[in-house]
Amino acid sequence: GELEHRRVKRFYARTNKNNAVRQMTRLERREQALRRMIRKPAAKKKVSPRLDFAESEALPFTAPEYHHHISHSRNFPMNITSFLASNQGDPAVEDFYPKLQEHILGRLHHPTWSGDGNEFSNEERSKLVILNNRMFRHKVMRINYTTYDVRRGQDSINSRNHADVMVLARNEDSGHPFEYARIIGIFHVDAIYNNGAGSAPNTYDILWVRWYRRDTSYRAGFKKKRLHRIGFVPSDEPNAFGFLDPDEVIRAAHIIPAFYYGGTETLLKGLSVARDEGEVDDWHYFYVNL
């Protein structure tokens, strides 16, 4: 009709009058492609536990008497349900919420030890309420520690490029005094335990980690003059991912990839929030630098 005639005239005015029909056809196809792009629903962006490098979060001076220091800013909330929904199918988030409940309940019942992750019943976990179902993400954690020559030291740890930490071994029979983990996210949560006593909410600093495991087949240590060798726990094992109380962290760890053995996808398949964006595999082994 008349509207289509006007449309053709509008296209004609945008040509240089040299082979106008061909130019008008290209303009029409371009217009249709733009309309399809507008109608196409945007891809759902996955919720990340990490803060972007460009984000700014103030963290003032850390007093030397503190063991660790994490900002309690509430500028970067993360809805737990939305986070789990956007990362559905990722092995790293399997049993995320029950593990989080177990961790908080463990710290509530025995503050000096965060538990083994399999201690409380479903009924006990149901009494724990995370306020507004939110976790607050943070960019940096500082750790104060004593160096080997009895001096004060401080590590600044973030989940992007300085994420490896060491803790005391949870199993005394492991044959090695330490365990190692990579931080995926740094959070704090406000939680209430409804035990009938009218409790007030408590704030908990929490680290979400991916655990390493020492390679016991590799002979290492001072006597062997070789660095200990570790690798990530396979994602199909229940203790591959977990939560850690920052008070349990001794200091940052210098973990070096064992380049000779190359990478592998068998430990955690596909894209995952446990890795940096775009990464699809892990180094097969790492060395723990002294």
Short mmCIF file of C-alpha atoms in Angstrom, two decimals:
data_model
loop_
_atom_site.label_atom_id
_atom_site.label_comp_id
_atom_site.label_asym_id
_atom_site.label_seq_id
_atom_site.Cartn_x
_atom_site.Cartn_y
_atom_site.Cartn_z
CA GLY A 1 0.00 0.00 0.00
CA GLU A 2 0.91 3.62 0.45
CA LEU A 3 3.15 2.91 3.47
CA GLU A 4 5.22 0.41 1.50
CA HIS A 5 5.55 2.93 -1.34
CA ARG A 6 6.87 5.48 1.15
CA ARG A 7 9.32 2.90 2.49
CA VAL A 8 10.70 2.28 -1.00
CA LYS A 9 11.08 6.00 -1.57
CA ARG A 10 12.93 6.29 1.75
CA PHE A 11 15.36 3.56 0.69
CA TYR A 12 15.83 5.24 -2.70
CA ALA A 13 16.81 8.51 -1.02
CA ARG A 14 19.62 6.68 0.81
CA THR A 15 21.25 5.38 -2.39
CA ASN A 16 23.65 7.17 -4.72
CA LYS A 17 21.23 6.49 -7.64
CA ASN A 18 23.81 4.15 -9.24
CA ASN A 19 22.23 0.66 -9.49
CA ALA A 20 19.62 1.82 -6.98
CA VAL A 21 17.62 -1.44 -6.91
CA ARG A 22 20.60 -3.45 -5.67
CA GLN A 23 21.39 -0.87 -2.98
CA MET A 24 17.74 -0.74 -1.86
CA THR A 25 17.67 -4.54 -1.54
CA ARG A 26 20.74 -4.47 0.69
CA LEU A 27 19.19 -1.76 2.87
CA GLU A 28 16.03 -3.82 3.28
CA ARG A 29 17.99 -6.94 4.28
CA ARG A 30 20.01 -4.92 6.76
CA GLU A 31 16.82 -3.53 8.29
CA GLN A 32 15.33 -7.04 8.63
CA ALA A 33 18.52 -8.32 10.29
CA LEU A 34 18.46 -5.48 12.82
CA ARG A 35 14.82 -6.19 13.64
CA ARG A 36 15.60 -9.89 14.22
CA MET A 37 18.40 -8.90 16.58
CA ILE A 38 16.05 -6.66 18.53
CA ARG A 39 13.40 -9.40 18.81
CA LYS A 40 15.92 -12.08 19.77
CA PRO A 41 16.00 -12.52 23.56
CA ALA A 42 19.34 -11.67 25.11
CA ALA A 43 21.40 -14.60 26.35
CA LYS A 44 21.01 -15.03 30.08
CA LYS A 45 24.23 -13.96 31.75
CA LYS A 46 25.56 -16.29 34.39
CA VAL A 47 25.88 -14.91 37.90
CA SER A 48 29.53 -14.95 38.92
CA PRO A 49 30.79 -15.36 42.50
CA ARG A 50 33.71 -13.07 41.66
CA LEU A 51 33.74 -9.31 41.38
CA ASP A 52 34.96 -7.78 38.16
CA PHE A 53 38.41 -6.22 38.30
CA ALA A 54 36.91 -2.83 37.44
CA GLU A 55 34.62 -2.86 40.48
CA SER A 56 35.78 -0.71 43.38
CA GLU A 57 35.44 -1.82 46.99
CA ALA A 58 37.03 0.14 49.80
CA LEU A 59 39.09 -1.83 52.32
CA PRO A 60 40.82 0.39 54.86
CA PHE A 61 44.05 -0.28 56.78
CA THR A 62 44.21 -3.75 58.38
CA ALA A 63 45.35 -3.66 62.00
CA PRO A 64 48.21 -6.11 62.68
CA GLU A 65 46.33 -7.77 65.56
CA TYR A 66 43.59 -8.99 63.19
CA HIS A 67 43.97 -12.41 61.64
CA HIS A 68 42.07 -11.45 58.50
CA HIS A 69 40.17 -8.51 57.09
CA ILE A 70 37.23 -8.63 54.67
CA SER A 71 35.05 -5.66 53.82
CA HIS A 72 31.49 -5.80 55.13
CA SER A 73 30.23 -3.64 52.30
CA ARG A 74 26.79 -4.61 50.98
CA ASN A 75 27.30 -3.07 47.55
CA PHE A 76 27.55 -6.39 45.70
CA PRO A 77 24.72 -8.73 46.83
CA MET A 78 24.16 -12.09 45.15
CA ASN A 79 20.82 -13.85 45.35
CA ILE A 80 21.60 -17.49 46.06
CA THR A 81 18.61 -18.87 44.13
CA SER A 82 19.45 -16.79 41.04
CA PHE A 83 23.10 -17.81 41.28
CA LEU A 84 22.25 -21.52 41.39
CA ALA A 85 19.67 -21.22 38.60
CA SER A 86 22.04 -19.38 36.27
CA ASN A 87 24.77 -22.00 36.83
CA GLN A 88 22.57 -25.09 36.71
CA GLY A 89 24.49 -28.15 35.56
CA ASP A 90 27.84 -26.84 36.77
CA PRO A 91 29.43 -29.52 39.03
CA ALA A 92 30.91 -26.76 41.20
CA VAL A 93 27.47 -25.66 42.46
CA GLU A 94 26.15 -29.16 43.17
CA ASP A 95 24.88 -29.29 46.79
CA PHE A 96 26.01 -25.67 47.17
CA TYR A 97 23.20 -24.67 49.54
CA PRO A 98 23.31 -27.75 51.83
CA LYS A 99 27.10 -27.39 52.11
CA LEU A 100 26.71 -23.71 52.96
CA GLN A 101 24.16 -24.55 55.66
CA GLU A 102 26.43 -27.26 57.07
CA HIS A 103 29.34 -24.85 57.19
CA ILE A 104 27.45 -22.11 59.01
CA LEU A 105 25.87 -24.55 61.48
CA GLY A 106 29.28 -26.08 62.17
CA ARG A 107 30.74 -22.67 63.01
CA LEU A 108 27.71 -21.89 65.16
CA HIS A 109 28.00 -25.07 67.24
CA HIS A 110 31.82 -25.27 67.46
CA PRO A 111 33.40 -21.92 66.48
CA THR A 112 36.99 -23.20 66.43
CA TRP A 113 36.23 -25.87 63.80
CA SER A 114 33.91 -25.49 60.83
CA GLY A 115 32.98 -29.18 60.65
CA ASP A 116 33.40 -31.97 58.12
CA GLY A 117 30.35 -31.11 56.00
CA ASN A 118 28.23 -34.09 57.01
CA GLU A 119 27.12 -33.46 60.55
CA PHE A 120 23.59 -32.01 60.67
CA SER A 121 20.19 -33.39 59.73
CA ASN A 122 17.74 -31.85 57.26
CA GLU A 123 15.61 -30.71 60.19
CA GLU A 124 18.55 -28.87 61.76
CA ARG A 125 19.48 -27.27 58.45
CA SER A 126 15.89 -26.09 57.95
CA LYS A 127 16.17 -24.00 61.12
CA LEU A 128 18.97 -21.93 59.61
CA VAL A 129 17.75 -18.85 57.75
CA ILE A 130 20.04 -16.80 55.51
CA LEU A 131 18.57 -13.31 55.56
CA ASN A 132 17.01 -12.29 52.25
CA ASN A 133 18.59 -15.38 50.69
CA ARG A 134 21.62 -13.26 49.83
CA MET A 135 25.37 -13.51 49.98
CA PHE A 136 27.52 -10.40 49.69
CA ARG A 137 30.51 -10.71 47.35
CA HIS A 138 33.89 -9.18 48.11
CA LYS A 139 36.98 -8.51 46.09
CA VAL A 140 39.88 -8.91 48.51
CA MET A 141 40.78 -10.62 51.79
CA ARG A 142 43.90 -9.70 53.74
CA ILE A 143 45.64 -12.25 55.95
CA ASN A 144 48.13 -11.35 58.68
CA TYR A 145 50.62 -14.08 59.54
CA THR A 146 53.99 -14.67 61.17
CA THR A 147 56.88 -15.32 58.78
CA TYR A 148 59.48 -18.06 59.27
CA ASP A 149 61.90 -15.54 60.75
CA VAL A 150 59.25 -14.41 63.29
CA ARG A 151 58.25 -11.21 61.56
CA ARG A 152 54.88 -9.85 60.61
CA GLY A 153 53.66 -10.56 57.10
CA GLN A 154 50.47 -9.84 55.21
CA ASP A 155 48.98 -11.42 52.09
CA SER A 156 46.32 -9.81 49.93
CA ILE A 157 44.19 -12.58 48.47
CA ASN A 158 41.59 -12.32 45.70
CA SER A 159 39.69 -14.95 43.74
CA ARG A 160 41.07 -13.92 40.34
CA ASN A 161 44.86 -14.00 40.32
CA HIS A 162 46.07 -14.60 43.90
CA ALA A 163 43.61 -17.23 45.08
CA ASP A 164 45.61 -20.15 46.55
CA VAL A 165 45.76 -20.58 50.33
CA MET A 166 47.06 -23.10 52.85
CA VAL A 167 45.36 -24.46 55.98
CA LEU A 168 46.23 -27.04 58.61
CA ALA A 169 45.50 -30.59 57.48
CA ARG A 170 42.04 -31.71 58.56
CA ASN A 171 43.22 -35.32 58.75
CA GLU A 172 46.11 -35.83 61.15
CA ASP A 173 47.04 -39.08 59.38
CA SER A 174 47.50 -37.44 55.98
CA GLY A 175 51.29 -37.48 56.25
CA HIS A 176 51.57 -33.78 55.49
CA PRO A 177 50.87 -30.90 57.90
CA PHE A 178 48.98 -28.71 55.41
CA GLU A 179 46.18 -28.73 52.88
CA TYR A 180 45.74 -26.36 49.97
CA ALA A 181 42.72 -24.75 48.33
CA ARG A 182 41.87 -22.25 45.59
CA ILE A 183 39.36 -19.54 46.50
CA ILE A 184 36.43 -19.26 44.10
CA GLY A 185 34.54 -16.57 46.00
CA ILE A 186 34.84 -14.34 49.07
CA PHE A 187 31.52 -13.62 50.83
CA HIS A 188 29.77 -12.65 53.98
CA VAL A 189 26.25 -13.71 54.93
CA ASP A 190 23.79 -12.77 57.66
CA ALA A 191 22.13 -15.82 59.19
CA ILE A 192 19.77 -16.70 62.04
CA TYR A 193 19.39 -20.08 63.70
CA ASN A 194 15.76 -20.49 64.77
CA ASN A 195 16.18 -22.58 67.90
CA GLY A 196 13.27 -20.97 69.74
CA ALA A 197 15.43 -18.59 71.77
CA GLY A 198 14.82 -15.49 69.63
CA SER A 199 18.36 -15.31 68.29
CA ALA A 200 19.68 -12.20 66.56
CA PRO A 201 21.34 -12.51 63.14
CA ASN A 202 25.06 -13.14 63.00
CA THR A 203 27.46 -12.19 60.21
CA TYR A 204 29.81 -14.86 58.85
CA ASP A 205 32.81 -14.32 56.60
CA ILE A 206 32.99 -17.28 54.21
CA LEU A 207 35.37 -18.55 51.54
CA TRP A 208 34.08 -20.82 48.78
CA VAL A 209 36.99 -23.02 47.72
CA ARG A 210 38.08 -25.75 45.36
CA TRP A 211 40.31 -28.24 47.15
CA TYR A 212 43.67 -29.59 46.08
CA ARG A 213 44.87 -33.09 46.97
CA ARG A 214 48.47 -34.11 47.54
CA ASP A 215 49.85 -36.72 45.15
CA THR A 216 51.01 -39.41 47.58
CA SER A 217 52.65 -41.42 44.79
CA TYR A 218 55.17 -38.64 44.24
CA ARG A 219 58.08 -38.72 46.69
CA ALA A 220 58.85 -35.17 47.81
CA GLY A 221 60.00 -33.06 50.72
CA PHE A 222 63.27 -31.80 52.15
CA LYS A 223 64.90 -35.21 52.20
CA LYS A 224 63.98 -35.92 48.58
CA LYS A 225 64.83 -32.33 47.60
CA ARG A 226 61.66 -32.04 45.55
CA LEU A 227 58.57 -29.85 45.91
CA HIS A 228 55.32 -31.54 46.92
CA ARG A 229 52.99 -32.22 44.00
CA ILE A 230 49.24 -31.61 44.20
CA GLY A 231 46.22 -31.63 41.88
CA PHE A 232 42.59 -30.62 42.06
CA VAL A 233 40.17 -33.10 43.59
CA PRO A 234 37.96 -34.49 40.75
CA SER A 235 34.59 -32.73 40.62
CA ASP A 236 32.62 -35.99 40.93
CA GLU A 237 33.89 -36.46 44.48
CA PRO A 238 31.75 -34.89 47.24
CA ASN A 239 34.64 -33.01 48.87
CA ALA A 240 35.92 -31.35 45.68
CA PHE A 241 34.28 -28.03 46.62
CA GLY A 242 33.44 -26.62 50.00
CA PHE A 243 33.42 -23.67 52.35
CA LEU A 244 36.15 -22.43 54.62
CA ASP A 245 36.29 -20.16 57.63
CA PRO A 246 38.86 -17.40 56.93
CA ASP A 247 40.17 -17.95 60.47
CA GLU A 248 41.46 -21.35 59.31
CA VAL A 249 43.65 -19.85 56.59
CA ILE A 250 47.33 -19.70 57.56
CA ARG A 251 48.52 -17.60 54.61
CA ALA A 252 48.54 -17.50 50.83
CA ALA A 253 50.27 -20.36 49.01
CA HIS A 254 52.53 -20.17 45.96
CA ILE A 255 51.19 -22.93 43.70
CA ILE A 256 53.10 -23.50 40.44
CA PRO A 257 51.60 -25.38 37.48
CA ALA A 258 53.53 -28.50 36.45
CA PHE A 259 53.72 -27.51 32.78
CA TYR A 260 55.35 -30.78 31.75
CA TYR A 261 52.15 -32.78 32.42
CA GLY A 262 49.91 -30.38 30.50
CA GLY A 263 46.21 -29.75 31.03
CA THR A 264 43.23 -32.02 31.53
CA GLU A 265 39.45 -31.73 31.26
CA THR A 266 38.74 -34.84 33.32
CA LEU A 267 38.83 -33.11 36.72
CA LEU A 268 36.05 -30.63 35.87
CA LYS A 269 34.33 -30.83 32.50
CA GLY A 270 33.21 -27.80 30.53
CA LEU A 271 32.90 -24.17 31.52
CA SER A 272 32.54 -23.58 35.25
CA VAL A 273 32.38 -20.73 37.75
CA ALA A 274 35.25 -22.49 39.52
CA ARG A 275 37.57 -21.40 36.70
CA ASP A 276 38.35 -18.05 35.16
CA GLU A 277 36.00 -17.00 32.38
CA GLY A 278 36.70 -18.82 29.11
CA GLU A 279 38.88 -21.57 30.62
CA VAL A 280 37.82 -25.16 29.89
CA ASP A 281 40.59 -27.25 31.50
CA ASP A 282 42.97 -27.42 34.47
CA TRP A 283 46.64 -28.16 34.89
CA HIS A 284 47.03 -31.84 35.68
CA TYR A 285 49.49 -31.22 38.53
CA PHE A 286 50.91 -28.32 40.52
CA TYR A 287 53.96 -27.89 42.75
CA VAL A 288 53.81 -26.26 46.18
CA ASN A 289 56.60 -23.72 46.32
CA LEU A 290 58.35 -23.18 49.67
#
